[in-house]
Short mmCIF file of C-alpha atoms in Angstrom, two decimals:
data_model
loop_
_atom_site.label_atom_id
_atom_site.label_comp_id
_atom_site.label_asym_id
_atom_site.label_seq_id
_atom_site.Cartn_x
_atom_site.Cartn_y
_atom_site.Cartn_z
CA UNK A 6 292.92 218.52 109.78
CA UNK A 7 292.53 219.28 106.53
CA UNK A 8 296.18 220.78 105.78
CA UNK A 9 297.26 216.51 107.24
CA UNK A 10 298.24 215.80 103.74
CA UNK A 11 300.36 212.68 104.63
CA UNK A 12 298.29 209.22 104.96
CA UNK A 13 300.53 207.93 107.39
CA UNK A 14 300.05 210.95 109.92
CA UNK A 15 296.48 210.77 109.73
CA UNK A 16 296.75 207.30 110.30
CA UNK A 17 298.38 208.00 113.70
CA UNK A 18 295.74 210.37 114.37
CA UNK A 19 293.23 207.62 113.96
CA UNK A 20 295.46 205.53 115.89
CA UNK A 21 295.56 207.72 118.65
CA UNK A 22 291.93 209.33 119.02
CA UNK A 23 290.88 205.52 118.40
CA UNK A 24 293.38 204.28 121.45
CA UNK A 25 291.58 207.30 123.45
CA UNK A 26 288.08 206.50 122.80
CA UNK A 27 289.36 202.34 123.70
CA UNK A 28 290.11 204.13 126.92
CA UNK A 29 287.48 206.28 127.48
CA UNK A 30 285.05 202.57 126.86
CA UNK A 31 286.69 200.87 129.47
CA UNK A 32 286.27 203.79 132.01
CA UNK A 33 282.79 204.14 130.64
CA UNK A 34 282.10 200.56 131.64
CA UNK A 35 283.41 200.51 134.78
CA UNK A 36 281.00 203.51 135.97
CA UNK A 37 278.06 201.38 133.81
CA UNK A 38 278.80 198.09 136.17
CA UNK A 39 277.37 199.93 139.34
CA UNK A 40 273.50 199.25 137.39
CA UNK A 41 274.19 195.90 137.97
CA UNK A 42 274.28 196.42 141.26
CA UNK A 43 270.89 195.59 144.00
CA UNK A 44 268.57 197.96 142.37
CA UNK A 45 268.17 200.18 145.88
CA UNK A 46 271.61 200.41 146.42
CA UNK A 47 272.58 200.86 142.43
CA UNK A 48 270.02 203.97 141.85
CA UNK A 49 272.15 206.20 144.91
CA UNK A 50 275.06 205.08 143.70
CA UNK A 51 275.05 205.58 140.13
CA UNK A 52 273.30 208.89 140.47
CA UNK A 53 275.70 209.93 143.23
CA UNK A 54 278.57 208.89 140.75
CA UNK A 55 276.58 210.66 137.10
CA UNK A 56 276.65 213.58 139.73
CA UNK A 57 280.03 213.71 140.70
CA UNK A 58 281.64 213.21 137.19
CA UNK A 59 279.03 216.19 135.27
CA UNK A 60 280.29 218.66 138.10
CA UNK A 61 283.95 217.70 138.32
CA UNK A 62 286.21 220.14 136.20
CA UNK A 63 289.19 217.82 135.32
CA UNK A 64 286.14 215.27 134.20
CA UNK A 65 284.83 218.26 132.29
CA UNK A 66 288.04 218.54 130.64
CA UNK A 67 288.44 215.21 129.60
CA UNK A 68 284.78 215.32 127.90
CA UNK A 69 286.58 218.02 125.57
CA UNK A 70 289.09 216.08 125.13
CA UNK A 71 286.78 213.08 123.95
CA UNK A 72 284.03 214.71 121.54
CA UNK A 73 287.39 216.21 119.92
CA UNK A 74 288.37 212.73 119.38
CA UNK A 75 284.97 211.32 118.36
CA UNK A 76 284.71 214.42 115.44
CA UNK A 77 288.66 213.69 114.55
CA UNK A 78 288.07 210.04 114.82
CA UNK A 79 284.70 210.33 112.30
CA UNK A 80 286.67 213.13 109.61
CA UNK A 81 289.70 211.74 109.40
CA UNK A 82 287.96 208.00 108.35
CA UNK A 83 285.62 209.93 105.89
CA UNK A 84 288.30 212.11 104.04
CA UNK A 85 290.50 208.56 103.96
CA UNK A 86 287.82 206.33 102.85
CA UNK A 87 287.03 209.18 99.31
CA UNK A 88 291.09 208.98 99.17
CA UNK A 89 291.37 205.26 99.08
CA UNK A 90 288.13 204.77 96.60
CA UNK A 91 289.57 207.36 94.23
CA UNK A 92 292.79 205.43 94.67
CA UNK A 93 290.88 201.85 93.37
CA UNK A 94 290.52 201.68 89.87
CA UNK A 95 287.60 200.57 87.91
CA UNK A 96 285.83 197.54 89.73
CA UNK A 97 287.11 193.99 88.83
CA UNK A 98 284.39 191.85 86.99
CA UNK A 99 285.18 188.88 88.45
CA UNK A 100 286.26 189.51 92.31
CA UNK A 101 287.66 187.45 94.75
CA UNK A 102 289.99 189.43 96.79
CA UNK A 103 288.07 189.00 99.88
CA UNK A 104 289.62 185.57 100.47
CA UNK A 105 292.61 187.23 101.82
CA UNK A 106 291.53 188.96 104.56
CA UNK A 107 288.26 188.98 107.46
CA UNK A 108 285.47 190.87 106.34
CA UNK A 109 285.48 192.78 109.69
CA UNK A 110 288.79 194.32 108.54
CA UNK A 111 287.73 195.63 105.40
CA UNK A 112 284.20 197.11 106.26
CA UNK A 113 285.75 199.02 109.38
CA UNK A 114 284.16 202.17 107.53
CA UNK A 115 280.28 200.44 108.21
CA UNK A 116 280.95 198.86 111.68
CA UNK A 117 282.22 202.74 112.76
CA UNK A 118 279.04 204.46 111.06
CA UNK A 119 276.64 202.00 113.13
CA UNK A 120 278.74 202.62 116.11
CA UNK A 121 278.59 206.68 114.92
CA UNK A 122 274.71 206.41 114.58
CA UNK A 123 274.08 204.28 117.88
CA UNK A 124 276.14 207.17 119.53
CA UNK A 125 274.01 210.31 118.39
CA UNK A 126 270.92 208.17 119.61
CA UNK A 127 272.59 207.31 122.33
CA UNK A 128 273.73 210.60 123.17
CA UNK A 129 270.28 212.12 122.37
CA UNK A 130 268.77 209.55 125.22
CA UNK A 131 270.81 209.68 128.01
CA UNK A 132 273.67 212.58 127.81
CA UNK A 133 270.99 214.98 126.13
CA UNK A 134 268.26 214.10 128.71
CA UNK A 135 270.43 214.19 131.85
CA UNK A 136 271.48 217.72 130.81
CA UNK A 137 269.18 219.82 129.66
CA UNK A 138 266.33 217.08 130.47
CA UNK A 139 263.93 217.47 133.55
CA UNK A 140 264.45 213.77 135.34
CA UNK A 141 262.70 213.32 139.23
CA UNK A 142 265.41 213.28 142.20
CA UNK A 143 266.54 210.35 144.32
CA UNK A 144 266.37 209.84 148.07
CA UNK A 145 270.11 211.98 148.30
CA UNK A 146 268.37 214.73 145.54
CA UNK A 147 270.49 213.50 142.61
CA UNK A 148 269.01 213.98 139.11
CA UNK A 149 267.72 209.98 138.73
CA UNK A 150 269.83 208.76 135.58
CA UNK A 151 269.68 205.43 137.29
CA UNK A 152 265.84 205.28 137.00
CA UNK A 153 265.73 206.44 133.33
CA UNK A 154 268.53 203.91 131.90
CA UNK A 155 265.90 201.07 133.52
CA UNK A 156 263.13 202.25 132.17
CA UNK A 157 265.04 202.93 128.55
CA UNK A 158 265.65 199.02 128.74
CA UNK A 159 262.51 197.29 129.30
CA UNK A 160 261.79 197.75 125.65
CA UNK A 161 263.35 194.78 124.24
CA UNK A 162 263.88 196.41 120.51
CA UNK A 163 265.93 199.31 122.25
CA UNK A 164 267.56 196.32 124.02
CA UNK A 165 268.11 194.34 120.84
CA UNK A 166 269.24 197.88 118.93
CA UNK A 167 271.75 198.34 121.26
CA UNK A 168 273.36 195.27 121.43
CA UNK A 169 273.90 195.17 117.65
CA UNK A 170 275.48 198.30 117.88
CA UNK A 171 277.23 196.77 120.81
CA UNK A 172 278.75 194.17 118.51
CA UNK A 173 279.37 196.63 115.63
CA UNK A 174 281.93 198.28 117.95
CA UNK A 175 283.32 194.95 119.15
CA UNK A 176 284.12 193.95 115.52
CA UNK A 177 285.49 197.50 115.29
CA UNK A 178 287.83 196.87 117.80
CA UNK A 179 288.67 193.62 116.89
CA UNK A 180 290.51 195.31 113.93
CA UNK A 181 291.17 198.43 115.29
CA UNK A 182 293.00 197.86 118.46
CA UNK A 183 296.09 195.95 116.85
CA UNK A 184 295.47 197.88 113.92
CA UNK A 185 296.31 201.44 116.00
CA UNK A 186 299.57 200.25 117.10
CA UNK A 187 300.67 198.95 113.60
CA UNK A 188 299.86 202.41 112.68
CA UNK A 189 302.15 203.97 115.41
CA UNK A 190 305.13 201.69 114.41
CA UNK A 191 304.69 198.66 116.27
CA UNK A 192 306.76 196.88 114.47
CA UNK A 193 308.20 194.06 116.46
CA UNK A 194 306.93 190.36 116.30
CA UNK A 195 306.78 189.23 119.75
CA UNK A 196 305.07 192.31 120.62
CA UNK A 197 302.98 192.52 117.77
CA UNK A 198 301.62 189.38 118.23
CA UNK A 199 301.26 190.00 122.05
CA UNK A 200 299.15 193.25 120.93
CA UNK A 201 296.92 191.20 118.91
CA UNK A 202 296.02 188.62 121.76
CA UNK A 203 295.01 191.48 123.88
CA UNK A 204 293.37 193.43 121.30
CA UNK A 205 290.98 190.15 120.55
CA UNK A 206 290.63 189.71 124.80
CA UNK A 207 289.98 193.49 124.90
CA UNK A 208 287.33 193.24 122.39
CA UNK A 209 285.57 190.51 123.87
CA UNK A 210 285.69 192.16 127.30
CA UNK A 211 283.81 195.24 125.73
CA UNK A 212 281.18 193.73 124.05
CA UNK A 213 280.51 191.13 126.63
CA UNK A 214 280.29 193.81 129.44
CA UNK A 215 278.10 196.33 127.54
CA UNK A 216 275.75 193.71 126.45
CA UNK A 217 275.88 191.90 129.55
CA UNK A 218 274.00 195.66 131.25
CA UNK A 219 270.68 196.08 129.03
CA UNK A 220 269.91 192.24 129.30
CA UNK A 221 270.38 192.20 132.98
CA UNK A 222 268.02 194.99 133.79
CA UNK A 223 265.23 193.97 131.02
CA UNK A 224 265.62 190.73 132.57
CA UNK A 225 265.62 191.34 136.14
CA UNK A 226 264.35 194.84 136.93
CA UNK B 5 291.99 169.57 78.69
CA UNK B 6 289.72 171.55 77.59
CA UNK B 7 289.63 175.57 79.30
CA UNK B 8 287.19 178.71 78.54
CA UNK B 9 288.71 181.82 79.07
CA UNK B 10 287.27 185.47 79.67
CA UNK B 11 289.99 187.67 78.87
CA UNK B 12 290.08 191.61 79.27
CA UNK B 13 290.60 192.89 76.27
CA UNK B 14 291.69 197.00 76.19
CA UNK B 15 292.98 198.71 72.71
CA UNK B 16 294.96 201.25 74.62
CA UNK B 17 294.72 203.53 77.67
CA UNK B 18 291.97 205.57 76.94
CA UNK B 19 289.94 203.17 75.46
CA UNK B 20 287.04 201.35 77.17
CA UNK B 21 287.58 197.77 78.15
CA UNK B 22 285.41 194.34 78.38
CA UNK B 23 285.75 190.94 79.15
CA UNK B 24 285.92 188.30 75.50
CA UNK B 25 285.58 184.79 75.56
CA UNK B 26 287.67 182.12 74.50
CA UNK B 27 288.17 178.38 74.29
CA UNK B 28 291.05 176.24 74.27
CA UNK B 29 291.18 172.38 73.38
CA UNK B 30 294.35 170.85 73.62
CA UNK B 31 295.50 172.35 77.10
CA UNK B 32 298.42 170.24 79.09
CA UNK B 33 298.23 170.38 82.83
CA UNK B 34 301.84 170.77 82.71
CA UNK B 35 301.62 174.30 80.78
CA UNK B 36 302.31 177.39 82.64
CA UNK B 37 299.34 179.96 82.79
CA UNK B 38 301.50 182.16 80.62
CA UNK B 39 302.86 179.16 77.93
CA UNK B 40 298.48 178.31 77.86
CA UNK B 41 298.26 182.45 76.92
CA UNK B 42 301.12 181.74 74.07
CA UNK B 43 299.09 179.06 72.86
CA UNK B 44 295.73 181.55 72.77
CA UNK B 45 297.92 183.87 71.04
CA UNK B 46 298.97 181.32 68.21
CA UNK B 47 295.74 180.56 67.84
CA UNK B 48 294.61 184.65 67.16
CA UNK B 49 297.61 185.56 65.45
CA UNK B 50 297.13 182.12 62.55
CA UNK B 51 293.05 183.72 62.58
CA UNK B 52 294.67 187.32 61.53
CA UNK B 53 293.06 188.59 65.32
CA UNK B 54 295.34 190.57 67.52
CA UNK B 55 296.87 188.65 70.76
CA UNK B 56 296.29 189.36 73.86
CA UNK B 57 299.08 191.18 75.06
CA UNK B 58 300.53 190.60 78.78
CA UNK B 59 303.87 191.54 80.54
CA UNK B 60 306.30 188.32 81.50
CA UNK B 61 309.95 188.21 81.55
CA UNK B 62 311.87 185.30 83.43
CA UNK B 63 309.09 182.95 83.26
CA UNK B 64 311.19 181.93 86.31
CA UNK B 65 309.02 183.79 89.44
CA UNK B 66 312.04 186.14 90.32
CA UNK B 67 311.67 189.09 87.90
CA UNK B 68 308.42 190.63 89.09
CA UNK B 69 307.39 191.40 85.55
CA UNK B 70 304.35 189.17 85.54
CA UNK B 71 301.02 189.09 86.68
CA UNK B 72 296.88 189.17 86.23
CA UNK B 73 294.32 188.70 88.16
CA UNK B 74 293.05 185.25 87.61
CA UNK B 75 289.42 184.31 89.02
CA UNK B 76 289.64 187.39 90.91
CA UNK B 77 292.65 187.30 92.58
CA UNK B 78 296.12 188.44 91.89
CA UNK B 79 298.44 185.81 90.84
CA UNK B 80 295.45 183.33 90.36
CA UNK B 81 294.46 181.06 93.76
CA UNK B 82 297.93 179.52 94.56
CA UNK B 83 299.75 181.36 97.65
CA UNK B 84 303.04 182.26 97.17
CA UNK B 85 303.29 182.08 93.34
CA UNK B 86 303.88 184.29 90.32
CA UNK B 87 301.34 184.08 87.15
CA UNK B 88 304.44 182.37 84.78
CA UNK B 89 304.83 179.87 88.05
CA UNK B 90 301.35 178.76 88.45
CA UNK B 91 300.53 175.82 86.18
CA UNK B 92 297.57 174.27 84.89
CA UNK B 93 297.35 171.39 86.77
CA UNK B 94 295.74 173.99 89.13
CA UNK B 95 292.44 173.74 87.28
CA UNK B 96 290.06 171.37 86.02
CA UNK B 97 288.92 170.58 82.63
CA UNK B 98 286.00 172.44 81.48
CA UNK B 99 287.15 175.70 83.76
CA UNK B 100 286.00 179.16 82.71
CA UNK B 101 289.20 181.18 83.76
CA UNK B 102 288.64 184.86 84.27
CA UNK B 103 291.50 187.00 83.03
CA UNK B 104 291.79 190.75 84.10
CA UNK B 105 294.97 193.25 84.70
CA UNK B 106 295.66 194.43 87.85
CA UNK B 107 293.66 197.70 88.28
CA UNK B 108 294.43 201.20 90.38
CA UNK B 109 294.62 204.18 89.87
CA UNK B 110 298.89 204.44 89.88
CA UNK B 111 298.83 201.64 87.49
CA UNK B 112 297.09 202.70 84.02
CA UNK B 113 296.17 199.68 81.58
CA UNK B 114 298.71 200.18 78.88
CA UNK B 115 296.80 197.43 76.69
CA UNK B 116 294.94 194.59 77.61
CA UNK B 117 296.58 192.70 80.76
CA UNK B 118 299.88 194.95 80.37
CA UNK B 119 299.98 197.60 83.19
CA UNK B 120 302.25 200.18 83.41
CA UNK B 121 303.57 199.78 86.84
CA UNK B 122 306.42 202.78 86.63
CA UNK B 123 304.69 204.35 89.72
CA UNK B 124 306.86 201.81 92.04
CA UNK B 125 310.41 203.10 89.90
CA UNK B 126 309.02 206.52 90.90
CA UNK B 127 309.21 205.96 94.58
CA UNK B 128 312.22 203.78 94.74
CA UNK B 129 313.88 206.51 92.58
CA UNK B 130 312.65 209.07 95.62
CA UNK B 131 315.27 207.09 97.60
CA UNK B 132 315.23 203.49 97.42
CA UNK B 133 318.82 203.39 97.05
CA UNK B 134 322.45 204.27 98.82
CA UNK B 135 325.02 206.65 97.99
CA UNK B 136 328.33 205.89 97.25
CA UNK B 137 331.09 207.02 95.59
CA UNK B 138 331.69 204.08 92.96
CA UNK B 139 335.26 202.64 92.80
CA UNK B 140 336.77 199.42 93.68
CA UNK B 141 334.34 196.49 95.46
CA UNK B 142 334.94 197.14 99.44
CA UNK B 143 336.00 194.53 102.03
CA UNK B 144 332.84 192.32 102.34
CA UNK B 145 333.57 191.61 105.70
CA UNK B 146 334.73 195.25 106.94
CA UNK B 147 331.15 196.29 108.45
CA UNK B 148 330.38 193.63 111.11
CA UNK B 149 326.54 192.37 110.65
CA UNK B 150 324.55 189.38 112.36
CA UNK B 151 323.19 186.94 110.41
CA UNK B 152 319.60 187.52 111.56
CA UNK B 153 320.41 191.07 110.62
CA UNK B 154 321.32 190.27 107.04
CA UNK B 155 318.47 187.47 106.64
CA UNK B 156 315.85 189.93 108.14
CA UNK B 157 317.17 192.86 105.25
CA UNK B 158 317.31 189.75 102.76
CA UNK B 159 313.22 188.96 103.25
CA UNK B 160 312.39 192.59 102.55
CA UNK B 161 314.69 192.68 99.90
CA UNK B 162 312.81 189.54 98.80
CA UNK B 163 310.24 192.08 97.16
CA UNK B 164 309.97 191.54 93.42
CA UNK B 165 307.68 194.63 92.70
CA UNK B 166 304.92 193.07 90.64
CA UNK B 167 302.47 194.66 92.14
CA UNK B 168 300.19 192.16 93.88
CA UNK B 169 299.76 194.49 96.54
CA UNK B 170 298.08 196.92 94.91
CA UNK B 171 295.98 194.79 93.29
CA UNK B 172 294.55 193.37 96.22
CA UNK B 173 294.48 196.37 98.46
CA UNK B 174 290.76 197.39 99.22
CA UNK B 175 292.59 200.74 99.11
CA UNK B 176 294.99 200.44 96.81
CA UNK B 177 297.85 201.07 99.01
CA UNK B 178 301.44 200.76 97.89
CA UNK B 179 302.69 200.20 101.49
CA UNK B 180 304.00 196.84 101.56
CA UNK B 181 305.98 197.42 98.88
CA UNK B 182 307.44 200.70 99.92
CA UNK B 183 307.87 199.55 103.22
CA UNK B 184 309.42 196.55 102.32
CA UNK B 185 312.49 198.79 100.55
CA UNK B 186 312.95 200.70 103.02
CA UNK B 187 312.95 198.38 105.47
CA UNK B 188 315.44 196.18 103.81
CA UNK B 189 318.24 199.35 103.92
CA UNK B 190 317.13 200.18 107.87
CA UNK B 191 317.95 196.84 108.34
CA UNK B 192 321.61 197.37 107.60
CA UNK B 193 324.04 199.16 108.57
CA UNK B 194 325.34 200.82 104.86
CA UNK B 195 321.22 201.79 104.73
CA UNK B 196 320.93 203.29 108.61
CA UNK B 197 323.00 206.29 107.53
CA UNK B 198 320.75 207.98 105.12
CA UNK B 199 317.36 206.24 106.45
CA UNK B 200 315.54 209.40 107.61
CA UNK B 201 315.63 211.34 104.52
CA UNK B 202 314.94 208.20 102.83
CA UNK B 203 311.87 207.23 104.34
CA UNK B 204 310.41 210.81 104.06
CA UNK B 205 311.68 210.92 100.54
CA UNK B 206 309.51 207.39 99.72
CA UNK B 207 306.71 207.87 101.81
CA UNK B 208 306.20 211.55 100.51
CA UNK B 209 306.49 210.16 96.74
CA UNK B 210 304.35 207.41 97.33
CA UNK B 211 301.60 209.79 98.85
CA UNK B 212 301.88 212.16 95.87
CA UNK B 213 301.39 209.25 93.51
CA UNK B 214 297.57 207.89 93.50
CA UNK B 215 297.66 205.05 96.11
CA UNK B 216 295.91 204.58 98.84
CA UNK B 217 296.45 204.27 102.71
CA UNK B 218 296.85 201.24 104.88
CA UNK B 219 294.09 200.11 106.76
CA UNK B 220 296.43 196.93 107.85
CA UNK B 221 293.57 194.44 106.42
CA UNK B 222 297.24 192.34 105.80
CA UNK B 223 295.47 190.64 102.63
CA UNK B 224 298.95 192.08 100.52
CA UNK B 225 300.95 189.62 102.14
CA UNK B 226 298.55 186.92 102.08
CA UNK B 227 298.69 187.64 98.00
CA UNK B 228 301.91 188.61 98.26
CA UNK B 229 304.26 185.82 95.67
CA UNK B 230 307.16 186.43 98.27
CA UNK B 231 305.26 186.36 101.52
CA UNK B 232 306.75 190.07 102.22
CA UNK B 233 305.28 190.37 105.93
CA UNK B 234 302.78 193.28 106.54
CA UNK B 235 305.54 194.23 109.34
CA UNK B 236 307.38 195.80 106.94
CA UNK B 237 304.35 198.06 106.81
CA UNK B 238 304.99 198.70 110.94
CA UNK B 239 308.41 199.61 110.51
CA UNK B 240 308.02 202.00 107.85
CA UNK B 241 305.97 204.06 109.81
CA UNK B 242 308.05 203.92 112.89
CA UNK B 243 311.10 205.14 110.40
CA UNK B 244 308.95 207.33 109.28
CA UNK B 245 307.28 208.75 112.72
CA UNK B 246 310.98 208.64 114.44
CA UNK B 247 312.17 210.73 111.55
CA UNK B 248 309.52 213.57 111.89
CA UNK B 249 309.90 213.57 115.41
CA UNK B 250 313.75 213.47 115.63
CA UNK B 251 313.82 216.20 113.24
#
């Protein structure tokens, strides 16, 4: 990445590893709604399902695919971010640029390290654990991933933790997802505006669905 | 009415700058920002001090020669204004105005609030132009264009280079205004023939300069004098992605 010497192609490559990872969250979710499922009928299912996408090669590909994306994604925002700050001149004493533009949009470089943080804990407690992890079998003799996310959540500070990473990456996207396709050339004004309605509805979705899962089940179960 | 001022005050390039303070008495709200500077300026240069010195040229909000930060943002707080445009009827008596150049890397303080902004003649020199053999004035009406086409070109064209953009940018990004001349040739048709090279030419320029990238925060345009839309920004890099790709 490092011979990208041209802002606007690395820009694109944010776009696009950032319109991959938007994909790989909805996907993501979908598989996560089965925990809200009747607990009996949730545990076989969502271990059946952890089961069937660890062992599945084109899934296995994909996962490539993805933690290429996450590292590009993380490199390509850090060697940007020392660009633009060597770019900036000395600091204005008197400083009110901010009025001009939502705070979410500027500090896109501190909503993605809490998202980058949460995901290496994340990561470490689930993905890690499932594995090279020793977890108990279900009734069908499925490693039980469904029992461990349950038990991760009755703490209500992991619960709290990972909803405010939760709405880290829902700012994050609330800039982001428009923000992509200006990169790519979207240049349009019907369809830019049409991009930013669903990139605000797309944000909303996200957070409201991944937050919705560790307050049901500390709630509930 | 009466107005404090904290003005940046730099003896050349290499020196190092700070804020002074000033008072004025006698200040009409019908003065420009830049005719209440001329009156500072009496004022030093009857004491034997050295003005302040700051670009201007039209006074008129069309040349793009003006501009400061005022209170911390470029232009000072009215939208869609130059500095020689806003007037001070837009403060209060008793303000403290804070008075600062526009900094960034591309544009080195020269002296005081005077910039030197010859980063932007860089890149439109990369390309920002046609070529034509010169000669007698064509037809006008020999290339058939819309008029949405010539009123879109017309709004980039609108650009008056002063800067603002920079300024503002978090980054320091020089997009809007490189985007917005390009944009205004890819709009028509004389500009379609040589827009590839062109766009590589002035995006390739502006990246070896020292701006910044876009991170489409769109607070250029919202400090923007001309309200040059952060589209411009979109189409640039489609010209530009179309012409890497269509190599």
């Amino acid at each position: 990445m490092w011979f990208i010497k041209n802002a606007i192609t690395r820009k694109n490559l944010m776009a696009l590893t950032g319109l991959f990872l938007c994909f790989f969250l909805v996907i993501h979710l979908l598989g996560n709604l089965q925990l809200l499922l009747a607990p009996d009928k949730a545990q076989l299912q969502y271990n059946l399902y952890s089961d069937f996408l660890s062992n599945n090669i084109l899934i296995k590909i994909i996962s490539y695919v993805l933690y290429a994306s996450i590292l590009a994604h993380t490199i390509d925002s850090i060697y940007l971010t020392i660009k633009a700050k060597k770019a900036s001149g000395s600091p204005y004493v008197r400083d009110r640029r901010n009025r001009a533009s939502k705070w979410y949009a500027r500090q896109m470089m501190l909503l993605g390290t809490i998202v980058f943080a949460f995901l290496v804990i994340h990561l470490k407690n689930f993905w890690f654990t499932y594995k090279f992890g020793i977890l108990p079998a279900d009734a069908n003799g499925n490693k039980d991933l469904y029992g461990l996310v349950v038990n991760s959540f009755q703490d209500l500070w992991y619960v709290i933790f990972y909803s405010i990473a939760i709405l880290a990456l829902g700012f994050h996207l609330l800039h982001g997802f428009f923000s992509a396709f200006r990169s790519l050339g979207l240049y349009h004004p019907t369809y830019d505006k049409l991009v930013k309605s669903i990139g605000v509805l797309f944000a909303l979705a996200i957070t409201a669905g991944y937050v919705i899962i560790p307050f049901y089940i500390y709630l509930n179960l | 009415m009466k107005i404090h001022l904290k003005i940046w005050r730099q003896k050349d390039q290499k020196a190092k700058g700070k804020l002074e303070s000033y008072s004025l008495n006698e200040v009409d709200a019908k003065m420009s920002f830049l005719e209440m500077l001329d009156m500072l300026n009496l004022q030093l240069a009857k004491k034997g001090e050295r003005p302040v010195e700051f670009d201007h040229d039209c006074r008129e909000g069309i040349c793009g020669q003006c501009g400061v930060m005022i209170n911390g943002i470029a232009h000072g707080p009215l939208k869609k204004t130059t500095t020689c445009q806003l007037h001070m009827r837009s403060f209060k008596n008793g303000d403290t105005i804070y008075v600062e150049p526009f900094k960034s890397k591309a544009f080195p303080i020269i002296r005081d609030l005077k910039v030197d902004r010859s980063s932007f003649d860089e890149i439109i020199a990369a390309g920002g132009y046609i070529s034509v053999n010169t000669g007698q004035a064509p037809e006008a009406n020999s290339i058939p264009i819309t008029h949405e086409e010539a009123e879109s070109a017309f709004n980039s064209a609108a650009c008056i280079g002063c800067g603002a953009c920079v300024a503002t940018c978090k980054n320091a990004s020089a997009a809007l205004f490189t985007s917005a001349k390009i944009t205004q040739f890819a709009n028509l048709p004389q500009g379609k023939k040589e827009s590839k090279q062109r766009t590589v030419n002035m995006v390739n320029r502006m990246e070896e300069l020292d701006f910044g990238h876009c991170t489409n925060t769109e607070a250029c345009q919202v400090e923007c004098p001309q309200d040059i839309s952060v589209l411009n920004i979109a189409r640039m890099n489609y010209e530009y992605n179309k012409a890497k790709l269509t190599k």
